[in-house]
């Protein structure tokens, strides 16, 4: 009895086989679980910078114990959930003004939206660490990255973006109407 992979190979035409390359012919759909596992491992690693930043400043632990033999997908899901929990803890410190300012200062070819979100998170991490009362212009929910791709892009911008680095280093407490507020970028 032919396997699913054999049936798929029969259905594909010669042109389709040459356009998909030699990888499809010998391995077929049996390689898809491996590809998905490697993508999960890659995404897990790309989320590392954001995970570490949020873990350092979180009020509660963002981790739970999972068995050492857990799949890459489970580890990725756990990291995503921890990042979302960390972002919800930072919510009062996410300043729309920092995001908007960083977007205008983004150096091409970087994505201004991603850089703005990363800068907003970096400034919020510093503000949360100072224990100052928050008087920020809280960012709307749609400005907080939600999808895995968005979280991955923000994580990489936290690590690599010069604009985020400037915001991270230049953020200082601002006094407004006699009250200390969150962090504002200075000289960005």
Tab-separated table of C-alpha atoms in Angstrom:
chain	number	residue	atom	x	y	z
A	1	UNK	CA	0.000	0.000	0.000
A	2	UNK	CA	1.490	3.390	-0.984
A	3	UNK	CA	2.255	5.831	1.814
A	4	UNK	CA	0.990	9.386	1.966
A	5	UNK	CA	4.407	10.621	0.835
A	6	UNK	CA	4.349	8.308	-2.197
A	7	UNK	CA	0.880	9.551	-3.155
A	8	UNK	CA	2.035	13.164	-2.833
A	9	UNK	CA	5.053	12.523	-5.045
A	10	UNK	CA	2.845	10.929	-7.696
A	11	UNK	CA	0.489	13.902	-7.692
A	12	UNK	CA	3.234	16.462	-8.126
A	13	UNK	CA	4.290	17.091	-11.675
A	14	UNK	CA	7.872	17.055	-12.866
A	15	UNK	CA	7.887	20.870	-12.964
A	16	UNK	CA	6.682	21.068	-9.367
A	17	UNK	CA	9.329	18.594	-8.273
A	18	UNK	CA	12.122	20.605	-9.836
A	19	UNK	CA	10.829	23.867	-8.357
A	20	UNK	CA	10.646	22.428	-4.827
A	21	UNK	CA	14.165	21.110	-5.049
A	22	UNK	CA	15.819	17.855	-4.261
A	23	UNK	CA	14.894	17.998	-0.553
A	24	UNK	CA	11.247	17.208	-1.260
A	25	UNK	CA	11.911	14.186	-3.439
A	26	UNK	CA	13.824	11.919	-1.066
A	27	UNK	CA	12.228	13.123	2.177
A	28	UNK	CA	8.741	14.293	1.280
A	29	UNK	CA	6.252	15.287	3.975
A	30	UNK	CA	8.026	13.130	6.545
A	31	UNK	CA	10.499	15.986	6.972
A	32	UNK	CA	7.816	18.513	7.954
A	33	UNK	CA	7.772	17.643	11.685
A	34	UNK	CA	11.536	18.110	11.758
A	35	UNK	CA	11.267	21.463	9.997
A	36	UNK	CA	8.592	22.620	12.469
A	37	UNK	CA	10.746	21.516	15.394
A	38	UNK	CA	13.738	23.457	14.097
A	39	UNK	CA	11.552	26.515	13.564
A	40	UNK	CA	10.340	26.223	17.158
A	41	UNK	CA	13.945	25.964	18.383
A	42	UNK	CA	14.945	28.992	16.304
A	43	UNK	CA	11.979	31.053	17.557
A	44	UNK	CA	12.720	29.990	21.136
A	45	UNK	CA	16.284	31.246	20.792
A	46	UNK	CA	15.241	34.479	19.056
A	47	UNK	CA	12.883	35.272	21.961
A	48	UNK	CA	15.789	34.981	24.402
A	49	UNK	CA	16.736	38.682	24.667
A	50	UNK	CA	13.157	39.776	25.418
A	51	UNK	CA	12.685	36.866	27.840
A	52	UNK	CA	15.853	37.703	29.791
A	53	UNK	CA	14.997	41.417	30.018
A	54	UNK	CA	11.484	40.728	31.262
A	55	UNK	CA	12.605	37.999	33.661
A	56	UNK	CA	15.051	40.353	35.386
A	57	UNK	CA	12.393	42.947	36.168
A	58	UNK	CA	9.330	40.760	36.729
A	59	UNK	CA	7.553	40.978	40.082
A	60	UNK	CA	6.712	37.290	39.878
A	61	UNK	CA	8.502	34.413	38.230
A	62	UNK	CA	7.840	34.067	34.519
A	63	UNK	CA	9.026	30.479	34.508
A	64	UNK	CA	7.543	27.202	35.523
A	65	UNK	CA	9.363	23.940	35.860
A	66	UNK	CA	9.031	21.743	32.820
A	67	UNK	CA	10.674	18.362	32.330
A	68	UNK	CA	14.060	18.351	30.656
A	69	UNK	CA	12.730	16.102	27.897
A	70	UNK	CA	9.969	18.565	26.921
A	71	UNK	CA	9.507	19.260	23.257
A	72	UNK	CA	10.725	22.423	21.560
A	73	UNK	CA	7.107	23.404	20.972
A	74	UNK	CA	6.296	23.186	24.685
A	75	UNK	CA	9.371	25.223	25.565
A	76	UNK	CA	8.442	27.841	22.962
A	77	UNK	CA	4.865	28.019	24.232
A	78	UNK	CA	6.110	28.430	27.809
A	79	UNK	CA	8.493	31.208	26.792
A	80	UNK	CA	5.753	33.023	24.855
A	81	UNK	CA	3.407	32.799	27.836
A	82	UNK	CA	6.105	34.122	30.155
A	83	UNK	CA	6.821	37.042	27.829
A	84	UNK	CA	3.136	37.923	27.646
A	85	UNK	CA	2.920	37.772	31.446
A	86	UNK	CA	5.966	40.025	31.727
A	87	UNK	CA	4.474	42.508	29.273
A	88	UNK	CA	1.231	42.572	31.254
A	89	UNK	CA	3.242	43.397	34.393
A	90	UNK	CA	4.968	46.234	32.506
A	91	UNK	CA	1.686	47.586	31.142
A	92	UNK	CA	1.500	50.634	33.469
A	93	UNK	CA	4.994	51.707	32.376
A	94	UNK	CA	4.607	51.317	28.598
A	95	UNK	CA	4.780	54.923	27.442
A	96	UNK	CA	3.257	55.853	24.104
A	97	UNK	CA	5.478	58.949	23.881
A	98	UNK	CA	8.661	56.865	24.017
A	99	UNK	CA	7.341	54.566	21.276
A	100	UNK	CA	6.367	57.460	19.018
A	101	UNK	CA	9.694	59.221	19.547
A	102	UNK	CA	11.698	56.066	18.830
A	103	UNK	CA	9.696	55.451	15.657
A	104	UNK	CA	10.684	58.864	14.328
A	105	UNK	CA	14.352	58.230	15.211
A	106	UNK	CA	14.583	54.760	13.634
A	107	UNK	CA	17.443	54.348	11.214
A	108	UNK	CA	16.527	52.481	7.998
A	109	UNK	CA	16.360	49.599	7.109
A	110	UNK	CA	14.971	48.838	10.586
A	111	UNK	CA	11.198	48.616	10.951
A	112	UNK	CA	10.031	51.737	12.835
A	113	UNK	CA	7.035	49.983	14.429
A	114	UNK	CA	9.158	47.151	15.818
A	115	UNK	CA	11.891	49.542	16.959
A	116	UNK	CA	9.309	51.763	18.638
A	117	UNK	CA	7.817	48.827	20.500
A	118	UNK	CA	11.247	47.611	21.595
A	119	UNK	CA	12.239	51.094	22.783
A	120	UNK	CA	8.965	51.443	24.672
A	121	UNK	CA	9.619	48.099	26.413
A	122	UNK	CA	13.241	49.028	27.212
A	123	UNK	CA	12.161	52.334	28.777
A	124	UNK	CA	9.349	50.590	30.671
A	125	UNK	CA	11.832	48.079	32.088
A	126	UNK	CA	13.944	50.922	33.452
A	127	UNK	CA	10.890	52.754	34.797
A	128	UNK	CA	9.627	49.626	36.535
A	129	UNK	CA	13.060	49.131	38.078
A	130	UNK	CA	13.109	52.624	39.626
A	131	UNK	CA	9.844	52.102	41.544
A	132	UNK	CA	8.674	55.588	40.611
A	133	UNK	CA	4.937	56.202	40.444
A	134	UNK	CA	3.805	55.854	36.867
A	135	UNK	CA	2.346	58.880	35.104
A	136	UNK	CA	3.014	57.636	31.613
A	137	UNK	CA	0.785	57.929	28.609
A	138	UNK	CA	-0.070	54.247	28.582
A	139	UNK	CA	0.200	52.666	25.167
A	140	UNK	CA	-2.973	51.207	23.678
A	141	UNK	CA	-3.313	47.415	23.565
A	142	UNK	CA	-2.663	47.321	19.824
A	143	UNK	CA	0.829	48.803	20.381
A	144	UNK	CA	1.897	45.785	22.423
A	145	UNK	CA	3.265	42.960	20.264
A	146	UNK	CA	1.021	39.894	20.346
A	147	UNK	CA	1.953	37.427	17.621
A	148	UNK	CA	5.007	35.198	17.742
A	149	UNK	CA	6.505	36.978	14.731
A	150	UNK	CA	6.016	40.382	16.386
A	151	UNK	CA	7.503	39.190	19.683
A	152	UNK	CA	10.480	37.712	17.844
A	153	UNK	CA	11.074	40.936	15.907
A	154	UNK	CA	10.851	43.045	19.085
A	155	UNK	CA	13.224	40.673	20.874
A	156	UNK	CA	15.788	41.029	18.099
A	157	UNK	CA	15.364	44.832	18.050
A	158	UNK	CA	16.009	44.918	21.819
A	159	UNK	CA	19.299	43.193	21.155
A	160	UNK	CA	20.460	44.880	17.947
A	161	UNK	CA	18.785	48.260	17.383
A	162	UNK	CA	20.956	51.345	17.924
A	163	UNK	CA	17.799	53.412	18.493
A	164	UNK	CA	16.717	51.132	21.337
A	165	UNK	CA	20.201	51.313	22.830
A	166	UNK	CA	20.079	55.123	22.799
A	167	UNK	CA	16.654	55.116	24.454
A	168	UNK	CA	17.846	52.562	27.020
A	169	UNK	CA	20.909	54.626	27.943
A	170	UNK	CA	19.336	58.093	27.710
A	171	UNK	CA	16.196	57.408	29.710
A	172	UNK	CA	16.155	59.476	32.897
A	173	UNK	CA	13.420	60.312	35.421
A	174	UNK	CA	11.415	63.403	34.506
A	175	UNK	CA	9.671	65.679	36.987
A	176	UNK	CA	6.247	66.879	35.880
A	177	UNK	CA	4.177	69.159	38.136
A	178	UNK	CA	6.285	68.239	41.164
A	179	UNK	CA	5.790	64.487	40.683
A	180	UNK	CA	8.337	62.037	39.409
A	181	UNK	CA	7.125	60.357	36.266
A	182	UNK	CA	8.304	57.541	34.108
A	183	UNK	CA	11.322	57.727	31.887
A	184	UNK	CA	11.629	60.068	28.964
A	185	UNK	CA	14.253	59.776	26.257
A	186	UNK	CA	16.775	62.582	26.417
A	187	UNK	CA	18.772	63.650	23.407
A	188	UNK	CA	17.591	60.800	21.198
